[in-house]
Coordinates of C-alpha atoms in Angstrom, one line a residue:
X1 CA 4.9 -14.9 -6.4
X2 CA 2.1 -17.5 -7.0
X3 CA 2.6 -20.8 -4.6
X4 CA 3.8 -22.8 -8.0
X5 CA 6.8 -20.6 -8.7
X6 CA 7.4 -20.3 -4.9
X7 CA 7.5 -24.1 -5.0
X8 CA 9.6 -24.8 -8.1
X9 CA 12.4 -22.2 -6.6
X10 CA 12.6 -24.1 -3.0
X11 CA 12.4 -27.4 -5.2
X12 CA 15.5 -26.1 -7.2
X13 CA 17.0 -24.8 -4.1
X14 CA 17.0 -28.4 -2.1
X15 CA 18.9 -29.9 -4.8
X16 CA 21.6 -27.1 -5.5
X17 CA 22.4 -26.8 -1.9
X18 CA 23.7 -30.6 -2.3
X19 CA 26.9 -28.9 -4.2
X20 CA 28.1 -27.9 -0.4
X21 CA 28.5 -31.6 -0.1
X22 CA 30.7 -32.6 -2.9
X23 CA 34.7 -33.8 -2.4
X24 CA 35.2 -30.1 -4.9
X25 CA 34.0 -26.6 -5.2
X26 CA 31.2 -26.7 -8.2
X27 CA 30.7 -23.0 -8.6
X28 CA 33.9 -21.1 -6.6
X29 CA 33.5 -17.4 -6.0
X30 CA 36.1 -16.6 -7.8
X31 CA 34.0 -17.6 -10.9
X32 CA 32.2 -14.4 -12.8
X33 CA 28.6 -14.8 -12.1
X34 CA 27.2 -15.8 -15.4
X35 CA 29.6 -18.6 -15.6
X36 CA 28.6 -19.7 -11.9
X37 CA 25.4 -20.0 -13.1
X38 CA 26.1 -21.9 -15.8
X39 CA 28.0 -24.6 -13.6
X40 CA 25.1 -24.7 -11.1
X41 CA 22.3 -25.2 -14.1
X42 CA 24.7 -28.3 -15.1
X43 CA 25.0 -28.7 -11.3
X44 CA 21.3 -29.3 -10.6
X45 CA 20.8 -31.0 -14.1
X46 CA 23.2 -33.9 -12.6
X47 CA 22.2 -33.9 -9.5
X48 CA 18.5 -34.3 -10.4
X49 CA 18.8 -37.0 -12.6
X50 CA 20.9 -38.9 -9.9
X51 CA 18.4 -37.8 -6.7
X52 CA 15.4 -39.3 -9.5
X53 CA 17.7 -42.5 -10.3
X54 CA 18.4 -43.1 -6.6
X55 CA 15.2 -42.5 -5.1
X56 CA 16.2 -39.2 -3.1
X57 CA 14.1 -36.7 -4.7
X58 CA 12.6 -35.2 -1.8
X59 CA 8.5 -35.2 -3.9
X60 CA 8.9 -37.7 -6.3
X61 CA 5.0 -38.3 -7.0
X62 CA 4.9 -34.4 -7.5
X63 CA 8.1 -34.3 -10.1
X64 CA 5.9 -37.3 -11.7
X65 CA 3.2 -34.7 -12.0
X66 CA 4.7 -32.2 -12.9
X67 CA 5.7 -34.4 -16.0
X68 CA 3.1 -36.2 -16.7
X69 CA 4.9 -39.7 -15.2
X70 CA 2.4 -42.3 -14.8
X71 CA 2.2 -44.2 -11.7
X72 CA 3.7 -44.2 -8.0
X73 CA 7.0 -44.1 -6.5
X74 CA 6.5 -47.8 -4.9
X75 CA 5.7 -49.2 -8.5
X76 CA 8.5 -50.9 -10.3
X77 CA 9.9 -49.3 -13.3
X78 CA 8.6 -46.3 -11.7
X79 CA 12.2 -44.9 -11.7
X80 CA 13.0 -45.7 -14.6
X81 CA 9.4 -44.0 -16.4
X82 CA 10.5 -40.9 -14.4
X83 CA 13.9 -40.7 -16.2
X84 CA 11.9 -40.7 -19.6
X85 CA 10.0 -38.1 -18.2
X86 CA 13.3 -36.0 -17.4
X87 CA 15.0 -36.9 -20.9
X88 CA 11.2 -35.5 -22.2
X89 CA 12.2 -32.5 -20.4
X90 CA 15.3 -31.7 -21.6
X91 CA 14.5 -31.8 -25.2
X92 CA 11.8 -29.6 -23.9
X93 CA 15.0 -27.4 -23.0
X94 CA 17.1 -27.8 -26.4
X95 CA 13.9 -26.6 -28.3
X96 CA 13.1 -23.8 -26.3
X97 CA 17.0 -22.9 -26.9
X98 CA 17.3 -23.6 -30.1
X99 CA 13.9 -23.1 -31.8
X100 CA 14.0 -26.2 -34.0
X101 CA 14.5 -29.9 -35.1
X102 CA 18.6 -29.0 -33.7
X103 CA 17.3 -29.7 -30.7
X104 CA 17.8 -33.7 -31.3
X105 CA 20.1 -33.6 -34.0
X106 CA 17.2 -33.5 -36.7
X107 CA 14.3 -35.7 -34.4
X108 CA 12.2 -33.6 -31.5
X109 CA 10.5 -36.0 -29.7
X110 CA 6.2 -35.7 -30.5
X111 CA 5.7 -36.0 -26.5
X112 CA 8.4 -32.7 -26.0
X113 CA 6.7 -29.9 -27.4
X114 CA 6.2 -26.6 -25.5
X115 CA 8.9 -25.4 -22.6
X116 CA 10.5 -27.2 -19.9
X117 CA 8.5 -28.0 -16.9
X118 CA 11.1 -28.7 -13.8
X119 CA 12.4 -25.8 -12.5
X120 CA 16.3 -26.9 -13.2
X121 CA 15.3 -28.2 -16.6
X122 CA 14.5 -24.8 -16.8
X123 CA 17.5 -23.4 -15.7
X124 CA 19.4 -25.2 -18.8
X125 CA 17.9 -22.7 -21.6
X126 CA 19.7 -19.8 -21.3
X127 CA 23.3 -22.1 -21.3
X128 CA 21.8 -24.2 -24.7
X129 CA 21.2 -20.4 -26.2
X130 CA 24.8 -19.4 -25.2
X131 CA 26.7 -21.6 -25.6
X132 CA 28.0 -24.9 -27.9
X133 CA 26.7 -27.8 -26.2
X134 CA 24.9 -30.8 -27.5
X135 CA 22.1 -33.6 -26.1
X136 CA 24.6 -36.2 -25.9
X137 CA 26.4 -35.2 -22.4
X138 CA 23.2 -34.9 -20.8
X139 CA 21.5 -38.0 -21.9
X140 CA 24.5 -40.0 -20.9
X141 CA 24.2 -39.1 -17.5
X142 CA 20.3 -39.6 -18.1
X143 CA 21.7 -43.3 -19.5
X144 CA 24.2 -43.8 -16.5
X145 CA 20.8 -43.9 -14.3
X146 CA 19.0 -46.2 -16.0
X147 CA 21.9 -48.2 -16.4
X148 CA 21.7 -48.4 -12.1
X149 CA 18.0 -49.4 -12.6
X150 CA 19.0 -52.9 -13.8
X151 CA 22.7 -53.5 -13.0
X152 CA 23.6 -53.5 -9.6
X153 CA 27.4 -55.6 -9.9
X154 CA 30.0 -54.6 -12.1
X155 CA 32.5 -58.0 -13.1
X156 CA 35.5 -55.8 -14.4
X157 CA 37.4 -52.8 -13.7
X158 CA 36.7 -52.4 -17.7
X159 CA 33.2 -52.7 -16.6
X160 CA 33.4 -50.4 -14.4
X161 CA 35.4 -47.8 -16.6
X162 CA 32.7 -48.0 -18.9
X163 CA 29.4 -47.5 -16.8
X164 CA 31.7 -43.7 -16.0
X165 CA 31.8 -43.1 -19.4
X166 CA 28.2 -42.6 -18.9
X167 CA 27.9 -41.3 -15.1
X168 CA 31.1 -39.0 -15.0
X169 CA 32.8 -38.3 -18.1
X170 CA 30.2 -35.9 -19.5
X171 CA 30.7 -33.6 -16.6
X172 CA 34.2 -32.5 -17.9
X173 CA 33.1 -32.4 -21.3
X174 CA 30.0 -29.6 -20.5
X175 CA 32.8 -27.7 -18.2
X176 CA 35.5 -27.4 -21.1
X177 CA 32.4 -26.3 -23.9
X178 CA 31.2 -24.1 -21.1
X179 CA 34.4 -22.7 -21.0
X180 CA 34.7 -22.9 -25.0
X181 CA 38.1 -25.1 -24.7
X182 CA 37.1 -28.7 -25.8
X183 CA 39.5 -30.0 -27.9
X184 CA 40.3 -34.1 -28.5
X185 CA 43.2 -33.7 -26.2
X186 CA 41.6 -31.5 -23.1
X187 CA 39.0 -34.1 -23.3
X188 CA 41.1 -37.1 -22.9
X189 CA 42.4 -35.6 -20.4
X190 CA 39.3 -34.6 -18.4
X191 CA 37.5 -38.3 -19.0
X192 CA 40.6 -39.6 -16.7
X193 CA 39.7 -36.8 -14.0
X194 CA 35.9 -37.4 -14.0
X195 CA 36.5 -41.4 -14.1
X196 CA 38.7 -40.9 -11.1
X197 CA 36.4 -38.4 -9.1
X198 CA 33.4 -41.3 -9.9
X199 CA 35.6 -43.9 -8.1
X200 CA 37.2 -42.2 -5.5
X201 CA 33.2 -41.0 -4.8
X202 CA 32.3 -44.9 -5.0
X203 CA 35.3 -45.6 -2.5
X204 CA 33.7 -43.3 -0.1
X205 CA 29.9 -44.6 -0.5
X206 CA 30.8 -48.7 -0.3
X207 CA 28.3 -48.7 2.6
X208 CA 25.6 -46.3 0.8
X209 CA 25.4 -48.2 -2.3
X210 CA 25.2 -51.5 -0.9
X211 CA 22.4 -50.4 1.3
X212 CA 21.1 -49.2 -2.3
X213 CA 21.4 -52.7 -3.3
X214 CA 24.4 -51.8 -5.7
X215 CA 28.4 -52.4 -5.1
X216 CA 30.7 -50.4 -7.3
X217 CA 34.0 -52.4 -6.8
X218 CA 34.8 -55.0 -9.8
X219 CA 33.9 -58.4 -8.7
X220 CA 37.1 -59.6 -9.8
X221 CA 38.8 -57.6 -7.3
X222 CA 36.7 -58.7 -4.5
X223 CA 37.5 -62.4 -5.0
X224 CA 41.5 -61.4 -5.9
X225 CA 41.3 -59.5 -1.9
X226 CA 39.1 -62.5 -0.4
X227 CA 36.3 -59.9 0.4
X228 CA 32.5 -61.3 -0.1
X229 CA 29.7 -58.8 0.1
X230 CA 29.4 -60.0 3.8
X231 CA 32.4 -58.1 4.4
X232 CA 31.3 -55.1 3.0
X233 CA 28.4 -55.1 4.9
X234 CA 30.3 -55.0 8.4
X235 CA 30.3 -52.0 10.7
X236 CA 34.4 -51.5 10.1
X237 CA 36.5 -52.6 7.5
X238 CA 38.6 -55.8 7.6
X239 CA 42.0 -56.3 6.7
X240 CA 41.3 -57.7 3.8
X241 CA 38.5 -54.7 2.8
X242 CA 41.3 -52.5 3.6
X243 CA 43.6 -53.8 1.2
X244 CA 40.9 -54.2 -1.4
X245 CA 40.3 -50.6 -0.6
X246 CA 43.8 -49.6 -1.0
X247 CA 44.0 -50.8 -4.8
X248 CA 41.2 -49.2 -6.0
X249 CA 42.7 -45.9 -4.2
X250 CA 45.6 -46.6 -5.9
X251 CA 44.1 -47.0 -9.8
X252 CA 42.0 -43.7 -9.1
X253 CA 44.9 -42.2 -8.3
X254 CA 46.7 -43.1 -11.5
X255 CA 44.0 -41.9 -13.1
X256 CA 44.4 -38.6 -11.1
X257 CA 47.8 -38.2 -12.0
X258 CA 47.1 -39.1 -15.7
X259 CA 44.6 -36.1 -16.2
X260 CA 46.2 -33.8 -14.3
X261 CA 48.1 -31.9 -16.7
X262 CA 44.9 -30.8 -18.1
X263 CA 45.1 -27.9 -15.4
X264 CA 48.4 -26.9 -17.4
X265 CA 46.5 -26.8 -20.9
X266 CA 44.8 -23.5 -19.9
X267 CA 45.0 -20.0 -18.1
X268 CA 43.5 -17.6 -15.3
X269 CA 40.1 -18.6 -13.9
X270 CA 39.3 -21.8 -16.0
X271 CA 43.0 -23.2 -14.6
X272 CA 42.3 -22.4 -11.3
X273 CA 38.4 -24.1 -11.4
X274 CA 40.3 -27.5 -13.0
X275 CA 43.1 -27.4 -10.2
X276 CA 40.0 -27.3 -7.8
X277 CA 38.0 -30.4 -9.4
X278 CA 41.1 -32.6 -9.3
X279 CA 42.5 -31.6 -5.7
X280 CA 39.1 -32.4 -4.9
X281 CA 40.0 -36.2 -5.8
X282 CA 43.5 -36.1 -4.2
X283 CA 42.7 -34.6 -1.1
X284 CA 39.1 -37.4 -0.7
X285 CA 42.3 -39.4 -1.6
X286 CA 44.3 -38.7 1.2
X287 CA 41.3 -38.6 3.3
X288 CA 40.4 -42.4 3.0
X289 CA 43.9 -43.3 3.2
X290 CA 44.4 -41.4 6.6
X291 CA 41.1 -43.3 7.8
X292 CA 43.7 -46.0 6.7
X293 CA 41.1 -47.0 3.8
X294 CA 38.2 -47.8 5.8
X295 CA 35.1 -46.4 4.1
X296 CA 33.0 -48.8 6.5
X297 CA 32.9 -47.1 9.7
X298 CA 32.5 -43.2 8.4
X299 CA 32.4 -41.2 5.2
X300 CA 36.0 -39.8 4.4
X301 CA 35.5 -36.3 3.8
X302 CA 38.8 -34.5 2.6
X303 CA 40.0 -31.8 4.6
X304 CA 39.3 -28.6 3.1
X305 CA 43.3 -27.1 3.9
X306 CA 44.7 -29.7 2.3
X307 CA 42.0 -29.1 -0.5
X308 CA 43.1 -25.5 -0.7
X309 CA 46.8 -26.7 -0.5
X310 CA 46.6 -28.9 -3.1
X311 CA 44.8 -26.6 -5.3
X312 CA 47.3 -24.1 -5.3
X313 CA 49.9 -26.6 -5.5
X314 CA 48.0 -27.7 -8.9
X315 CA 47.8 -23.8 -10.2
X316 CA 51.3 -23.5 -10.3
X317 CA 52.7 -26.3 -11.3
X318 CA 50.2 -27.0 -14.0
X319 CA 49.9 -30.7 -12.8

């Protein structure tokens, strides 16, 4: 194995190993193999575009490289050349797959000609060949990262709604055409699931994010509660943090409990991967509300019994 190859595959590896950390299983055992490794190339895709988005890719100048980026990580607008580069690299990916102008809907990109260069771009081919799945899902979460580039305060809970359109939704939408079940309804009710698992994740990260410069919770909720961006900043959350914190549990919750019955649209495996994803959200849930909903001293982690409880709870039920 040439020191590239060897490189690429410990590259890949960093970022996959990140699924151990999520509030839900990505790729359960239970899974067959083949569709494992579908979820993990959708996986890493995600993840990648966030870790190049947020700054956390562990070599960005050598990603830039590889891609032909111009320019260093300390330059502005590097970030956001670098997702170019990665949207370059995905239709790189679609016309590999598909072999022609399909690739973007009837325009391939001058600049995307030959294979895919990063290692998890790579990894997407063999799902594109297999599979029915478009551009779009992947360039909105491509989108949802620029969109952090340049806005860093949301005014609305619409607002907010709308920027996981971009950074969640899409995620359900590749899982039910992995599993060749999309259908107007399933969808609806899988954009209320992801929404809920974006907020419930930006409910955990409050302190993250603002050290990132960015705060995820509607600035017409903050002045409602009485909480300034002071507050948030604090080692341990204030009353009035707590009860800000409480609401938004509350509307991600709904949403929870909206989408739910998704798990009761479908059978075997694929029912018991949904009941996973969404007792992922309930039990981070009940996590930050037994750390009686203050993200600001520690991370909530949900418990992974009460995962596995809820889960089966979900299986059953259907909801």
């Amino acid at each position: 194995m040439s020191a590239s190859i060897k490189s690429d595959n410990q590259t890949a590896a960093v970022t996959l190993d990140k699924a151990d950390l999520e509030n839900f299983p990505v790729a359960p055992g239970f899974l067959p193999a083949a569709w494992r490794d579908d979820l993990m190339a959708v996986y890493g895709f995600a993840r990648l575009i966030d870790d190049a988005g947020d700054g956390d890719l562990a070599d960005p100048a050598a990603v830039a490289q590889l891609l032909d980026v111009p320019g260093r990580p300390a330059d502005d607008g590097f970030r956001l050349a670098l997702l170019d580069g990665l949207e370059r690299d995905l239709d790189r990916a679609f016309a590999t797959a598909l072999g022609d102008d399909r690739a973007q809907g009837g325009t391939v990109l001058g600049t995307a000609a030959g294979e895919p260069r990063h290692p998890l771009m790579r990894r997407l081919v063999p799902l594109i060949e297999q599979h029915a799945v478009t551009p779009e899902p992947f360039r909105r979460l491509i989108e949802a990262n620029r969109v952090d580039q340049t806005t860093t305060r949301y005014p609305t809970y619409d607002d907010l709604l709308h920027y996981c359109t971009l950074s969640a939704d899409p995620v359900g939408r590749l899982v039910l055409a992995l599993a060749g079940r999309a259908t107007p309804e399933r969808i609806e009710l899988s954009d209320a699931i992801c929404t809920a698992l974006q907020l419930v994740e930006h409910l955990q990260d409050v302190a993250e994010d603002l050290d990132r410069g960015r705060i995820y919770l509607p600035q017409e909720d903050l002045a409602t509660f009485g909480v300034t961006e002071q507050d948030l900043a604090a080692p341990a959350a204030s009353r009035e943090v707590r009860q800000l914190i409480a609401w938004e549990a509350s509307r991600a919750r709904t949403l929870l409990d909206r989408g739910a019955p998704l798990v009761g649209t479908v059978h075997g495996r694929l029912r018991l991967l949904l009941a996973g994803f969404t007792a992922g959200g309930y039990a981070a849930l009940d996590a930050i509300a037994a750390a009686g909903f203050d993200v600001l001293a520690h991370r909530a982690k949900p418990d992974k019994r009460r995962l596995a409880g809820r889960a089966a709870a979900l299986f059953a039920k259907g909801r």
